C-alpha positions in Angstrom: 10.5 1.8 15.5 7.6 -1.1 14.8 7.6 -3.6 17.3 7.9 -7.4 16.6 3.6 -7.4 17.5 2.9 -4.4 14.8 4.8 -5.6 12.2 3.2 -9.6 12.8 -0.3 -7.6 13.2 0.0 -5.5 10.1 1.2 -8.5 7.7 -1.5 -10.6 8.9 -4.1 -7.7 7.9 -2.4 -7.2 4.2 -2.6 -10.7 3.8 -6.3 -10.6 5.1 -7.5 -7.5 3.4 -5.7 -8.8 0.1 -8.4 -11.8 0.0 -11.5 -9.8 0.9 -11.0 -7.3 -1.9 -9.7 -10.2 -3.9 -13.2 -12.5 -2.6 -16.0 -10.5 -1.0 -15.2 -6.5 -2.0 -14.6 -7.8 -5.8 -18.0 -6.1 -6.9 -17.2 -2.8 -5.3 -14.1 -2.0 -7.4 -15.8 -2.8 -11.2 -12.7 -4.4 -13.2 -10.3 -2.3 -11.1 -7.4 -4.8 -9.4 -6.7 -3.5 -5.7 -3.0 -4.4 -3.7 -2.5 -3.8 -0.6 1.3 -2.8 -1.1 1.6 -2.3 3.0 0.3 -1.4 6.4 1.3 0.4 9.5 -0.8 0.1 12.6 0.0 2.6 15.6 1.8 1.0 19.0 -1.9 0.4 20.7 -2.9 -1.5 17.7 -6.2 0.4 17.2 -5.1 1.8 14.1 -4.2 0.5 10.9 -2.8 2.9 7.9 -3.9 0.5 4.5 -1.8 2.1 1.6 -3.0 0.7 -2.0 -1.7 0.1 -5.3 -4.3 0.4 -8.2 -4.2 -1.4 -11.8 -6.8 -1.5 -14.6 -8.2 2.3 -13.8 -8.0 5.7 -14.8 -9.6 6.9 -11.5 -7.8 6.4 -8.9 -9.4 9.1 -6.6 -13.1 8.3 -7.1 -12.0 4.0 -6.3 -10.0 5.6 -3.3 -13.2 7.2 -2.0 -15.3 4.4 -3.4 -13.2 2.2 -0.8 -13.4 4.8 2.1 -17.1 4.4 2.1 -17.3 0.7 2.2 -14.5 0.9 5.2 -16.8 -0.6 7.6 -17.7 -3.3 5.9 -14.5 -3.9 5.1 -13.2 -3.8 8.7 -16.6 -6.0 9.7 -15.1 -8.8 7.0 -11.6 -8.2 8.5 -13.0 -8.6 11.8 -14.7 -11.9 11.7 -11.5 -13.2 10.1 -9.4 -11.7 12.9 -11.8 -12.1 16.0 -9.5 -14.7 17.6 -6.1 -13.5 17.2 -6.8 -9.7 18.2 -8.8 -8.5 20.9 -9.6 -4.3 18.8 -10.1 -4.5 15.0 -8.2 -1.5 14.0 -9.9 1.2 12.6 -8.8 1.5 8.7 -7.3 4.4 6.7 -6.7 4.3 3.5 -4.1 5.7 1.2 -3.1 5.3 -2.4 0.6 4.2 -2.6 2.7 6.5 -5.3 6.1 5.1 -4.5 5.9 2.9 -7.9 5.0 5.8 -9.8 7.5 8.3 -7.7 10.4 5.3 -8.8 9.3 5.3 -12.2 9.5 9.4 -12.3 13.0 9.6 -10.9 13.6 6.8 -13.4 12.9 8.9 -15.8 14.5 12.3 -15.1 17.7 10.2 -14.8 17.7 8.9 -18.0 16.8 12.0 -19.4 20.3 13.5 -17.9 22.9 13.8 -20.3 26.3 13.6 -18.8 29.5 15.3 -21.1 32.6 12.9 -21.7 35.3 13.7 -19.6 38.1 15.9 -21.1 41.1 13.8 -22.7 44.5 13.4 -20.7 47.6 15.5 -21.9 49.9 12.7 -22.9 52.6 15.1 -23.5 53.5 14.6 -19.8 56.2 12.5 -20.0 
């Protein structure tokens, strides 16, 4: 269970992280477009999980890694935004977020199911 703290801390890093890889990181990911779908950061608050959504690219792993090695100046750009409302920057993991695709699979095996009418009613019950 999140605390009131985590969850304020964790939106307030989305929303931070959203404009540096929107602003400053832009070069880094070619013509790839990088969401921050959500974060979790531990109870201490020196930890944040960063899980992303990816558009416009076929490689997902390599711009996953590409962003794990620019992760400290990522969390130095996050830092000087957040230097007077948090006393740690959180270290930063990141993760690639498949629950749209996962969605869009179960989506698909249930419309591939093909469910039998049921049997008529004996109407000679009377």
């Amino acid at each position: 269970m999140e605390s009131k703290r985590q969850r304020q801390v964790a939106k307030q890093i989305q929303k931070d992280l959203g404009e540096i890889f929107q602003r400053e990181m832009k070069q880094v990911f070619d013509k790839a477009f990088v969401t921050i779908t959500d974060v979790k950061t531990t109870p201490d608050l020196s930890l944040a999980r960063v899980y992303l959504s990816f558009l416009l690219t076929t490689d997902k792993e390599g711009l996953l890694e590409s962003i794990r090695e620019h992760s400290k100046t990522i969390r130095n750009h996050l830092g000087t935004r957040v230097r007077h409302q948090l006393r740690i920057v959180p270290d930063l993991q990141f993760y690639i977020d498949d629950t749209a695709e996962y969605a869009q699979k179960i989506e698909n095996l249930f419309a591939g199911i093909v469910i039998p009418p049921a049997p008529p009613e004996d109407e000679d019950e009377e």
